[in-house]
mmCIF file of C-alpha atoms in Angstrom:
data_model
loop_
_atom_site.group_PDB
_atom_site.id
_atom_site.type_symbol
_atom_site.label_atom_id
_atom_site.label_comp_id
_atom_site.label_asym_id
_atom_site.label_seq_id
_atom_site.Cartn_x
_atom_site.Cartn_y
_atom_site.Cartn_z
ATOM 1 C CA MET F 1 127.432 18.923 45.171
ATOM 2 C CA THR F 2 129.210 20.550 42.252
ATOM 3 C CA SER F 3 127.639 21.068 38.833
ATOM 4 C CA GLY F 4 129.789 18.224 37.542
ATOM 5 C CA GLN F 5 128.369 15.873 40.167
ATOM 6 C CA SER F 6 124.786 16.998 39.596
ATOM 7 C CA VAL F 7 124.451 15.461 36.131
ATOM 8 C CA PRO F 8 125.589 11.933 37.161
ATOM 9 C CA ALA F 9 123.298 12.114 40.197
ATOM 10 C CA ARG F 10 120.270 12.940 38.053
ATOM 11 C CA LEU F 11 121.112 10.298 35.451
ATOM 12 C CA THR F 12 121.604 7.668 38.161
ATOM 13 C CA THR F 13 118.312 8.598 39.843
ATOM 14 C CA ALA F 14 116.415 8.554 36.536
ATOM 15 C CA THR F 15 117.907 5.169 35.628
ATOM 16 C CA ALA F 16 116.993 3.756 39.043
ATOM 17 C CA VAL F 17 113.380 4.962 38.724
ATOM 18 C CA VAL F 18 112.974 3.550 35.192
ATOM 19 C CA THR F 19 114.478 0.162 36.034
ATOM 20 C CA ALA F 20 112.405 -0.108 39.224
ATOM 21 C CA TYR F 21 109.253 0.759 37.262
ATOM 22 C CA ILE F 22 109.965 -1.910 34.641
ATOM 23 C CA ALA F 23 110.839 -4.440 37.365
ATOM 24 C CA LEU F 24 107.486 -3.819 39.088
ATOM 25 C CA HIS F 25 105.574 -4.309 35.851
ATOM 26 C CA LEU F 26 107.426 -7.536 35.089
ATOM 27 C CA THR F 27 106.887 -8.774 38.649
ATOM 28 C CA ILE F 28 103.140 -8.205 38.307
ATOM 29 C CA THR F 29 103.214 -10.045 34.960
ATOM 30 C CA ALA F 30 105.014 -12.967 36.614
ATOM 31 C CA GLY F 31 102.430 -12.958 39.411
ATOM 32 C CA MET F 32 99.577 -13.083 36.887
ATOM 33 C CA ASP F 33 101.281 -16.013 35.129
ATOM 34 C CA LEU F 34 101.585 -17.797 38.470
ATOM 35 C CA ARG F 35 97.950 -17.064 39.270
ATOM 36 C CA ALA F 36 96.937 -18.532 35.921
ATOM 37 C CA HIS F 37 99.097 -21.633 36.574
ATOM 38 C CA ARG F 38 101.402 -20.798 33.656
ATOM 39 C CA ASP F 39 105.130 -21.493 33.484
ATOM 40 C CA LEU F 40 107.197 -18.795 35.219
ATOM 41 C CA GLY F 41 110.392 -19.612 33.378
ATOM 42 C CA SER F 42 110.873 -16.583 31.138
ATOM 43 C CA SER F 43 108.731 -13.945 32.893
ATOM 44 C CA GLY F 44 110.091 -14.740 36.352
ATOM 45 C CA SER F 45 113.702 -14.710 35.173
ATOM 46 C CA VAL F 46 113.348 -11.403 33.355
ATOM 47 C CA ALA F 47 111.596 -9.818 36.357
ATOM 48 C CA LEU F 48 114.394 -11.017 38.646
ATOM 49 C CA TRP F 49 117.145 -9.552 36.475
ATOM 50 C CA TRP F 50 115.359 -6.191 36.218
ATOM 51 C CA ALA F 51 114.884 -6.168 40.004
ATOM 52 C CA VAL F 52 118.630 -6.782 40.452
ATOM 53 C CA ALA F 53 119.396 -3.926 38.009
ATOM 54 C CA ALA F 54 117.056 -1.610 39.919
ATOM 55 C CA GLY F 55 118.797 -2.478 43.179
ATOM 56 C CA VAL F 56 122.197 -1.793 41.614
ATOM 57 C CA PHE F 57 121.141 1.742 40.645
ATOM 58 C CA VAL F 58 118.999 2.565 43.690
ATOM 59 C CA VAL F 59 121.877 2.345 46.182
ATOM 60 C CA PRO F 60 124.202 4.869 44.454
ATOM 61 C CA ALA F 61 121.219 7.099 43.653
ATOM 62 C CA LEU F 62 120.294 7.318 47.343
ATOM 63 C CA ARG F 63 123.903 8.000 48.322
ATOM 64 C CA LEU F 64 124.217 10.789 45.761
ATOM 65 C CA GLN F 65 120.943 12.305 46.922
ATOM 66 C CA ARG F 66 122.178 12.327 50.527
ATOM 67 C CA ARG F 67 125.344 14.173 49.482
ATOM 68 C CA ARG F 68 123.441 17.028 47.859
ATOM 69 C CA PRO F 69 122.839 19.294 50.860
ATOM 70 C CA THR F 70 126.476 19.366 52.009
ATOM 71 C CA SER F 71 127.701 21.971 49.497
ATOM 72 C CA THR F 72 124.704 24.246 49.991
ATOM 73 C CA ALA F 73 124.259 23.960 53.760
ATOM 74 C CA GLU F 74 125.022 27.608 54.481
ATOM 75 C CA LEU F 75 122.819 28.796 51.626
ATOM 76 C CA VAL F 76 119.915 26.652 52.746
ATOM 77 C CA GLU F 77 120.231 27.853 56.332
ATOM 78 C CA LEU F 78 120.446 31.454 55.142
ATOM 79 C CA VAL F 79 117.282 31.488 53.025
ATOM 80 C CA ASP F 80 115.294 29.009 55.107
ATOM 81 C CA ARG F 81 114.992 31.633 57.831
ATOM 82 C CA PHE F 82 112.941 33.721 55.411
ATOM 83 C CA ALA F 83 110.843 30.969 53.853
ATOM 84 C CA PRO F 84 107.098 31.355 54.483
ATOM 85 C CA ARG F 85 105.810 28.688 56.853
ATOM 86 C CA GLN F 86 103.012 26.566 55.442
ATOM 87 C CA PRO F 87 101.013 23.636 56.858
ATOM 88 C CA ARG F 88 102.692 20.329 56.042
ATOM 89 C CA TRP F 89 99.679 19.091 54.122
ATOM 90 C CA ARG F 90 99.593 22.079 51.764
ATOM 91 C CA ARG F 91 102.338 21.273 49.272
ATOM 92 C CA PRO F 92 101.672 17.482 49.030
ATOM 93 C CA THR F 93 97.975 18.184 48.483
ATOM 94 C CA PHE F 94 98.565 20.614 45.646
ATOM 95 C CA LEU F 95 101.304 18.418 44.186
ATOM 96 C CA ALA F 96 98.714 15.633 43.955
ATOM 97 C CA ALA F 97 96.222 18.045 42.369
ATOM 98 C CA GLY F 98 98.938 19.172 39.974
ATOM 99 C CA GLY F 99 99.627 15.544 39.069
ATOM 100 C CA ALA F 100 95.981 15.139 38.085
ATOM 101 C CA GLY F 101 96.254 18.352 36.076
ATOM 102 C CA TYR F 102 99.345 17.136 34.254
ATOM 103 C CA ALA F 103 97.677 13.810 33.479
ATOM 104 C CA LEU F 104 94.536 15.490 32.116
ATOM 105 C CA PHE F 105 96.608 17.946 30.111
ATOM 106 C CA ALA F 106 98.739 15.208 28.516
ATOM 107 C CA ALA F 107 95.765 12.912 27.882
ATOM 108 C CA GLY F 108 93.721 15.765 26.406
ATOM 109 C CA CYS F 109 96.569 16.816 24.162
ATOM 110 C CA PHE F 110 97.022 13.238 22.926
ATOM 111 C CA VAL F 111 93.296 12.677 22.331
ATOM 112 C CA ALA F 112 92.798 16.018 20.562
ATOM 113 C CA ASN F 113 95.862 15.422 18.392
ATOM 114 C CA THR F 114 94.644 11.906 17.521
ATOM 115 C CA ALA F 115 91.203 13.247 16.587
ATOM 116 C CA GLN F 116 92.752 15.905 14.380
ATOM 117 C CA ARG F 117 95.209 13.640 12.570
ATOM 118 C CA GLN F 118 93.411 10.295 12.410
ATOM 119 C CA GLY F 119 89.763 11.144 13.023
ATOM 120 C CA TYR F 120 88.820 10.550 9.393
ATOM 121 C CA THR F 121 89.665 6.838 9.797
ATOM 122 C CA MET F 122 87.240 6.405 12.716
ATOM 123 C CA PRO F 123 83.452 5.987 12.881
ATOM 124 C CA VAL F 124 81.449 9.208 12.769
ATOM 125 C CA MET F 125 80.276 9.006 16.388
ATOM 126 C CA THR F 126 83.840 8.451 17.559
ATOM 127 C CA GLN F 127 84.953 11.512 15.604
ATOM 128 C CA VAL F 128 82.162 13.594 17.129
ATOM 129 C CA LEU F 129 83.059 12.595 20.694
ATOM 130 C CA LEU F 130 86.839 12.383 20.503
ATOM 131 C CA LEU F 131 87.781 15.997 19.806
ATOM 132 C CA PRO F 132 85.409 17.605 22.398
ATOM 133 C CA THR F 133 86.555 15.051 24.991
ATOM 134 C CA GLY F 134 90.198 15.834 24.324
ATOM 135 C CA LEU F 135 89.622 19.592 24.442
ATOM 136 C CA ALA F 136 87.621 19.263 27.668
ATOM 137 C CA ALA F 137 90.421 17.254 29.310
ATOM 138 C CA LEU F 138 92.963 19.765 28.045
ATOM 139 C CA GLY F 139 90.990 22.685 29.461
ATOM 140 C CA ALA F 140 90.402 20.962 32.796
ATOM 141 C CA GLY F 141 94.097 20.160 33.097
ATOM 142 C CA PHE F 142 95.011 23.751 32.277
ATOM 143 C CA LEU F 143 92.676 25.150 34.952
ATOM 144 C CA ILE F 144 93.895 22.674 37.592
ATOM 145 C CA LEU F 145 97.528 23.500 36.819
ATOM 146 C CA ARG F 146 96.849 27.210 36.896
ATOM 147 C CA TYR F 147 95.414 26.847 40.394
ATOM 148 C CA SER F 148 97.772 24.228 41.849
ATOM 149 C CA ARG F 149 101.202 25.155 40.477
ATOM 150 C CA PRO F 150 101.707 28.406 42.463
ATOM 151 C CA ARG F 151 100.495 26.628 45.617
ATOM 152 C CA SER F 152 102.906 23.717 45.198
ATOM 153 C CA ALA F 153 105.952 25.727 44.079
ATOM 154 C CA ARG F 154 109.195 25.081 45.931
ATOM 155 C CA ASP F 155 110.559 27.842 48.078
ATOM 156 C CA ALA F 156 114.227 28.799 47.734
ATOM 157 C CA ALA F 157 115.432 26.473 50.511
ATOM 158 C CA ARG F 158 113.749 23.415 48.952
ATOM 159 C CA ALA F 159 115.079 24.367 45.510
ATOM 160 C CA LEU F 160 118.635 24.551 46.831
ATOM 161 C CA LEU F 161 118.292 21.223 48.645
ATOM 162 C CA ALA F 162 116.860 19.518 45.575
ATOM 163 C CA ASP F 163 119.573 20.777 43.223
ATOM 164 C CA GLY F 164 122.722 20.983 45.325
ATOM 165 C CA ARG F 165 124.603 23.470 43.110
ATOM 166 C CA ALA F 166 125.550 27.066 43.845
ATOM 167 C CA PRO F 167 122.563 29.210 42.860
ATOM 168 C CA VAL F 168 121.854 31.898 40.312
ATOM 169 C CA LEU F 169 120.684 34.987 42.208
ATOM 170 C CA TYR F 170 118.027 36.853 40.221
ATOM 171 C CA LEU F 171 117.596 40.488 41.254
ATOM 172 C CA ARG F 172 114.993 42.815 39.774
ATOM 173 C CA SER F 173 112.595 45.591 40.624
ATOM 174 C CA PHE F 174 109.305 44.303 41.991
ATOM 175 C CA ALA F 175 107.622 46.585 39.453
ATOM 176 C CA ALA F 176 108.928 44.269 36.707
ATOM 177 C CA ASP F 177 107.012 41.250 38.013
ATOM 178 C CA HIS F 178 103.890 42.111 36.022
ATOM 179 C CA ALA F 179 105.719 41.964 32.682
ATOM 180 C CA SER F 180 107.626 38.837 33.734
ATOM 181 C CA ALA F 181 104.391 37.039 34.654
ATOM 182 C CA GLN F 182 102.972 37.375 31.142
ATOM 183 C CA VAL F 183 102.532 34.239 29.036
ATOM 184 C CA ASP F 184 103.562 34.701 25.401
ATOM 185 C CA ASP F 185 101.568 32.992 22.687
ATOM 186 C CA MET F 186 104.415 32.226 20.277
ATOM 187 C CA ALA F 187 104.413 28.541 21.257
ATOM 188 C CA PRO F 188 101.196 26.498 21.003
ATOM 189 C CA LEU F 189 99.520 25.609 24.310
ATOM 190 C CA ASN F 190 102.038 27.643 26.276
ATOM 191 C CA ILE F 191 101.238 27.866 29.994
ATOM 192 C CA HIS F 192 104.642 29.092 31.176
ATOM 193 C CA SER F 193 105.355 32.732 31.977
ATOM 194 C CA ARG F 194 108.358 34.685 30.767
ATOM 195 C CA GLU F 195 110.032 34.376 34.157
ATOM 196 C CA GLU F 196 109.498 30.613 34.169
ATOM 197 C CA GLN F 197 111.210 30.395 30.796
ATOM 198 C CA LEU F 198 113.996 32.688 32.000
ATOM 199 C CA ALA F 199 114.474 30.542 35.120
ATOM 200 C CA SER F 200 114.552 27.426 32.953
ATOM 201 C CA VAL F 201 117.361 28.918 30.854
ATOM 202 C CA LEU F 202 119.365 30.081 33.873
ATOM 203 C CA GLY F 203 118.695 26.722 35.545
ATOM 204 C CA ALA F 204 121.415 25.288 33.305
ATOM 205 C CA PHE F 205 123.908 27.085 35.566
ATOM 206 C CA GLY F 206 122.260 26.493 38.949
ATOM 207 C CA PRO F 207 118.967 26.762 40.860
ATOM 208 C CA VAL F 208 117.471 30.235 40.365
ATOM 209 C CA ILE F 209 116.414 32.056 43.537
ATOM 210 C CA ALA F 210 114.900 35.500 44.039
ATOM 211 C CA VAL F 211 113.451 37.718 46.745
ATOM 212 C CA GLY F 212 109.654 37.555 46.725
ATOM 213 C CA ARG F 213 107.573 40.699 46.544
ATOM 214 C CA PRO F 214 106.411 41.657 50.063
ATOM 215 C CA GLY F 215 102.754 40.921 50.684
ATOM 216 C CA GLU F 216 102.112 38.749 47.645
ATOM 217 C CA PRO F 217 99.554 36.030 48.500
ATOM 218 C CA LEU F 218 101.242 33.442 46.269
ATOM 219 C CA PRO F 219 104.795 33.247 44.894
ATOM 220 C CA GLN F 220 105.185 34.137 41.242
ATOM 221 C CA LEU F 221 106.292 31.133 39.213
ATOM 222 C CA GLY F 222 109.839 31.119 37.935
ATOM 223 C CA ALA F 223 112.708 31.741 40.345
ATOM 224 C CA ALA F 224 112.235 30.073 43.743
ATOM 225 C CA ARG F 225 111.229 32.723 46.281
ATOM 226 C CA PHE F 226 112.256 33.688 49.770
ATOM 227 C CA TYR F 227 111.005 36.764 51.636
ATOM 228 C CA LEU F 228 113.225 39.295 53.399
ATOM 229 C CA PRO F 229 112.220 41.786 56.096
ATOM 230 C CA LEU F 230 111.772 45.331 54.811
ATOM 231 C CA ASP F 231 114.097 46.855 57.413
ATOM 232 C CA ASP F 232 117.088 44.467 57.322
ATOM 233 C CA TRP F 233 117.505 42.856 53.913
ATOM 234 C CA GLN F 234 120.901 44.187 52.796
ATOM 235 C CA PRO F 235 123.229 41.804 54.747
ATOM 236 C CA THR F 236 121.427 38.737 53.388
ATOM 237 C CA ILE F 237 121.675 39.986 49.810
ATOM 238 C CA LEU F 238 125.393 40.702 50.195
ATOM 239 C CA ARG F 239 126.059 37.199 51.549
ATOM 240 C CA LEU F 240 124.003 35.598 48.798
ATOM 241 C CA MET F 241 126.019 37.511 46.203
ATOM 242 C CA GLU F 242 129.192 35.956 47.596
ATOM 243 C CA LEU F 243 127.774 32.421 47.573
ATOM 244 C CA SER F 244 126.065 32.546 44.178
ATOM 245 C CA ARG F 245 127.554 31.301 40.949
ATOM 246 C CA LEU F 246 125.903 34.015 38.854
ATOM 247 C CA ILE F 247 124.163 37.273 39.724
ATOM 248 C CA VAL F 248 121.537 38.260 37.177
ATOM 249 C CA PHE F 249 120.074 41.756 37.235
ATOM 250 C CA ARG F 250 116.986 42.730 35.292
ATOM 251 C CA LEU F 251 117.512 46.455 35.333
ATOM 252 C CA GLY F 252 114.659 48.816 36.051
ATOM 253 C CA VAL F 253 113.451 51.453 38.462
ATOM 254 C CA GLY F 254 113.933 51.279 42.219
ATOM 255 C CA GLU F 255 116.600 52.507 44.626
ATOM 256 C CA GLY F 256 116.997 49.041 46.166
ATOM 257 C CA LEU F 257 117.878 47.455 42.831
ATOM 258 C CA TRP F 258 120.507 50.078 42.030
ATOM 259 C CA TRP F 259 121.972 49.749 45.547
ATOM 260 C CA GLU F 260 122.318 46.002 44.888
ATOM 261 C CA LEU F 261 124.050 46.699 41.574
ATOM 262 C CA ASP F 262 126.432 49.171 43.215
ATOM 263 C CA GLN F 263 127.358 46.552 45.811
ATOM 264 C CA ALA F 264 127.867 43.878 43.167
ATOM 265 C CA LEU F 265 130.107 46.177 41.112
ATOM 266 C CA ALA F 266 132.145 46.983 44.219
ATOM 267 C CA THR F 267 132.497 43.495 45.740
ATOM 268 C CA GLN F 268 132.000 40.780 43.100
ATOM 269 C CA PRO F 269 134.155 39.514 40.219
ATOM 270 C CA ALA F 270 133.146 40.998 36.885
ATOM 271 C CA ARG F 271 132.464 37.610 35.274
ATOM 272 C CA LYS F 272 129.733 36.778 37.833
ATOM 273 C CA LEU F 273 127.415 39.555 36.666
ATOM 274 C CA LEU F 274 124.826 39.351 33.903
ATOM 275 C CA LEU F 275 122.690 42.421 33.271
ATOM 276 C CA LEU F 276 119.402 42.234 31.370
ATOM 277 C CA THR F 277 118.169 45.589 30.112
ATOM 278 C CA PRO F 278 114.422 46.272 29.756
ATOM 279 C CA ASP F 279 112.657 47.093 26.514
ATOM 280 C CA ARG F 280 112.551 50.780 27.468
ATOM 281 C CA LEU F 281 116.161 51.876 27.802
ATOM 282 C CA ALA F 282 115.722 55.557 28.601
ATOM 283 C CA ASP F 283 115.130 54.819 32.291
ATOM 284 C CA VAL F 284 118.306 52.799 32.809
ATOM 285 C CA ALA F 285 120.894 53.901 30.223
ATOM 286 C CA GLU F 286 121.997 57.057 32.041
ATOM 287 C CA LEU F 287 122.028 55.397 35.475
ATOM 288 C CA LEU F 288 124.159 52.531 34.176
ATOM 289 C CA ASP F 289 126.602 54.823 32.357
ATOM 290 C CA GLU F 290 127.249 56.679 35.625
ATOM 291 C CA ARG F 291 128.300 53.482 37.401
ATOM 292 C CA LEU F 292 130.683 51.896 34.895
ATOM 293 C CA PRO F 293 134.202 52.964 33.938
ATOM 294 C CA VAL F 294 133.395 52.165 30.306
ATOM 295 C CA PRO F 295 129.793 53.177 29.449
ATOM 296 C CA PRO F 296 127.880 50.519 27.462
ATOM 297 C CA ARG F 297 126.098 53.245 25.419
ATOM 298 C CA LEU F 298 122.705 51.564 25.572
ATOM 299 C CA GLU F 299 121.034 54.551 23.922
ATOM 300 C CA GLU F 300 122.515 53.388 20.613
ATOM 301 C CA LEU F 301 120.701 50.036 20.768
ATOM 302 C CA CYS F 302 117.480 49.203 19.000
ATOM 303 C CA SER F 303 115.060 48.946 21.917
ATOM 304 C CA ASP F 304 111.876 47.707 20.287
ATOM 305 C CA GLY F 305 112.349 44.113 21.421
ATOM 306 C CA PRO F 306 109.700 42.943 23.903
ATOM 307 C CA TRP F 307 110.558 42.487 27.575
ATOM 308 C CA ILE F 308 114.381 42.350 27.348
ATOM 309 C CA SER F 309 116.429 44.394 24.888
ATOM 310 C CA ALA F 310 120.028 43.288 25.626
ATOM 311 C CA ALA F 311 122.295 41.182 27.829
ATOM 312 C CA ILE F 312 125.540 42.635 29.225
ATOM 313 C CA THR F 313 128.558 40.859 30.706
ATOM 314 C CA PHE F 314 131.919 42.287 31.698
ATOM 315 C CA GLY F 315 135.499 41.536 30.819
ATOM 316 C CA PRO F 316 138.661 42.653 32.663
ATOM 317 C CA GLY F 317 138.489 46.235 33.857
ATOM 318 C CA TRP F 318 134.693 46.105 33.779
ATOM 319 C CA VAL F 319 134.657 46.566 30.017
ATOM 320 C CA PRO F 320 131.046 45.777 29.005
ATOM 321 C CA HIS F 321 130.124 43.316 26.283
ATOM 322 C CA VAL F 322 126.633 44.117 25.012
ATOM 323 C CA CYS F 323 124.556 41.532 23.121
ATOM 324 C CA PRO F 324 121.373 43.181 21.808
ATOM 325 C CA VAL F 325 118.204 41.190 21.268
ATOM 326 C CA GLU F 326 117.603 43.146 18.078
ATOM 327 C CA PRO F 327 120.518 44.155 15.836
ATOM 328 C CA ALA F 328 121.549 47.758 16.271
ATOM 329 C CA PRO F 329 120.603 50.067 13.352
ATOM 330 C CA GLY F 330 123.095 49.855 10.501
ATOM 331 C CA THR F 331 124.633 46.553 11.621
ATOM 332 C CA THR F 332 124.419 43.178 9.923
ATOM 333 C CA THR F 333 124.073 39.744 11.444
ATOM 334 C CA PRO F 334 127.199 37.617 10.866
ATOM 335 C CA ARG F 335 126.725 34.589 8.665
ATOM 336 C CA ARG F 336 128.353 31.347 9.647
ATOM 337 C CA GLY F 337 127.773 28.781 6.980
ATOM 338 C CA LEU F 338 124.768 27.365 5.172
ATOM 339 C CA VAL F 339 123.287 25.756 8.307
ATOM 340 C CA GLY F 340 123.375 29.019 10.216
ATOM 341 C CA ARG F 341 121.712 30.947 7.380
ATOM 342 C CA ALA F 342 119.020 28.287 7.022
ATOM 343 C CA GLY F 343 118.335 28.325 10.767
ATOM 344 C CA ARG F 344 117.996 32.108 10.819
ATOM 345 C CA ALA F 345 115.704 32.023 7.792
ATOM 346 C CA LEU F 346 113.482 29.441 9.479
ATOM 347 C CA ALA F 347 113.450 31.492 12.701
ATOM 348 C CA SER F 348 112.404 34.603 10.796
ATOM 349 C CA LEU F 349 109.507 32.736 9.206
ATOM 350 C CA SER F 350 108.270 30.956 12.329
ATOM 351 C CA GLY F 351 108.985 33.733 14.829
ATOM 352 C CA LEU F 352 110.818 33.515 18.129
ATOM 353 C CA SER F 353 109.283 33.927 21.548
ATOM 354 C CA PRO F 354 110.632 36.781 23.691
ATOM 355 C CA ALA F 355 112.064 34.217 26.112
ATOM 356 C CA ARG F 356 113.918 32.370 23.342
ATOM 357 C CA ARG F 357 115.362 35.599 21.977
ATOM 358 C CA ALA F 358 116.467 36.543 25.487
ATOM 359 C CA ALA F 359 118.037 33.089 25.906
ATOM 360 C CA ARG F 360 120.082 33.534 22.741
ATOM 361 C CA VAL F 361 121.623 36.813 23.844
ATOM 362 C CA MET F 362 122.225 35.524 27.395
ATOM 363 C CA LYS F 363 124.096 32.537 25.998
ATOM 364 C CA ALA F 364 126.224 34.775 23.773
ATOM 365 C CA ALA F 365 126.951 37.237 26.576
ATOM 366 C CA LEU F 366 127.965 34.520 29.052
ATOM 367 C CA ALA F 367 130.118 32.756 26.449
ATOM 368 C CA TYR F 368 132.114 35.992 26.152
ATOM 369 C CA VAL F 369 133.276 35.582 29.780
ATOM 370 C CA GLY F 370 133.815 31.820 29.470
ATOM 371 C CA VAL F 371 130.558 30.630 31.079
ATOM 372 C CA ARG F 372 129.163 28.002 28.722
ATOM 373 C CA LYS F 373 126.488 25.322 28.839
ATOM 374 C CA ARG F 374 124.881 23.211 26.150
ATOM 375 C CA PHE F 375 121.210 23.388 25.178
ATOM 376 C CA VAL F 376 120.723 26.738 26.915
ATOM 377 C CA VAL F 377 118.485 28.183 24.186
ATOM 378 C CA THR F 378 116.510 24.949 23.857
ATOM 379 C CA ARG F 379 115.525 25.161 27.517
ATOM 380 C CA ALA F 380 113.574 28.367 26.829
ATOM 381 C CA ASP F 381 110.984 26.454 24.812
ATOM 382 C CA GLY F 382 111.163 23.183 26.729
ATOM 383 C CA GLY F 383 108.448 24.007 29.246
ATOM 384 C CA MET F 384 105.635 22.392 27.297
ATOM 385 C CA LEU F 385 107.674 19.251 26.657
ATOM 386 C CA VAL F 386 108.310 19.036 30.389
ATOM 387 C CA THR F 387 104.591 19.527 31.096
ATOM 388 C CA LEU F 388 103.593 16.787 28.659
ATOM 389 C CA GLY F 389 106.374 14.575 30.012
ATOM 390 C CA LYS F 390 105.122 14.983 33.579
ATOM 391 C CA GLY F 391 101.602 14.118 32.454
ATOM 392 C CA THR F 392 102.866 11.017 30.655
ATOM 393 C CA LEU F 393 104.787 9.952 33.762
ATOM 394 C CA VAL F 394 101.675 10.339 35.928
ATOM 395 C CA LEU F 395 99.648 8.240 33.484
ATOM 396 C CA ALA F 396 102.416 5.633 33.441
ATOM 397 C CA ALA F 397 102.503 5.585 37.246
ATOM 398 C CA LEU F 398 98.723 5.034 37.355
ATOM 399 C CA ALA F 399 99.221 1.898 35.266
ATOM 400 C CA LEU F 400 100.922 0.182 38.217
ATOM 401 C CA PRO F 401 97.933 0.205 40.637
ATOM 402 C CA TYR F 402 95.669 -0.780 37.733
ATOM 403 C CA ARG F 403 97.793 -3.846 37.029
ATOM 404 C CA ALA F 404 98.033 -4.607 40.746
ATOM 405 C CA LEU F 405 94.214 -4.657 40.904
ATOM 406 C CA GLN F 406 94.259 -7.031 37.933
ATOM 407 C CA LEU F 407 96.633 -9.307 39.810
ATOM 408 C CA ALA F 408 94.401 -9.247 42.876
ATOM 409 C CA GLY F 409 91.411 -10.108 40.702
ATOM 410 C CA VAL F 410 89.568 -6.938 41.662
ATOM 411 C CA TRP F 411 89.600 -5.433 38.159
#
């Protein structure tokens, strides 16, 4: 499935799920009216029309879902050989536990927010109980998610099957995983690591896959992992480079990483590469200058930005285009109208997370070579909205069995 086909498939699937959910609720309402010997005229008719609408969307949604694996068959077969084998019960069990965590997290956030904003309008005892209850649910949800999410994470093969687009291959030194696993506190209630936010940004272009660190007990969250043998990993990496839409390097130490970059420079089109330089440039600037016909002169950049200091893409002749996270000394930020100046002023007052700043320079660097997507920067901070959305969906799904018990007269 191409990236152009992926969006209609997701919209069709989402529409089918929503209409089916509403149709089920209306059907239960019609059943309760029938049980109470009330007229079915309006409720039955509305339920019927929503059921017809759900059927109209379900059929194309299923067909589009079945078409997904065809364009990624070779990729899936390639990485599935290196996926860790787990018992079949493992992922469904931890997905269910994660669902409970999402529900508790969303409910706790809602209750705590209600207590903070509207508690003064409630009785004293309600005020006393509401905030601790919300915080307790929030904390319980956080702990459950922290435990269950790594254990229910998709491997690279499942991620490719679920998405259907050509992937983004993320290559880095395993020594960088510690910094990438950190959770920044710029956003309130943030539970997503830097790599998760990076993968969310790059996910606009395709599913993000990466080689897992050998011997790790659980996959690090972010890019979907697969695990290569230590003695024969090069052919797989070379084939994945050919099949990937983008190849993203987070530069650092390690002979394997620089071998991969050498191979990419020798075999891949320039516009497929995106280089992310670390916050300490001294280790990589000289090595990178030796490999490029036009040195990017990283030593001239301001390198005090956390985690990632710049994004580099390449034009014809491997001419580098460097987008620094922090402006270089002596340069000024271009102003583009009143809205742009106001946005930058607001950002300077509120602060930007390292992941959001990295997303901005990645978007600018990729736009230079004609790779563009909307809402790329917004995706960096969308993790918490997704978490709360998942919790809300779980709570909404739990409403169906509750209403079914009402219909059966059990509740």
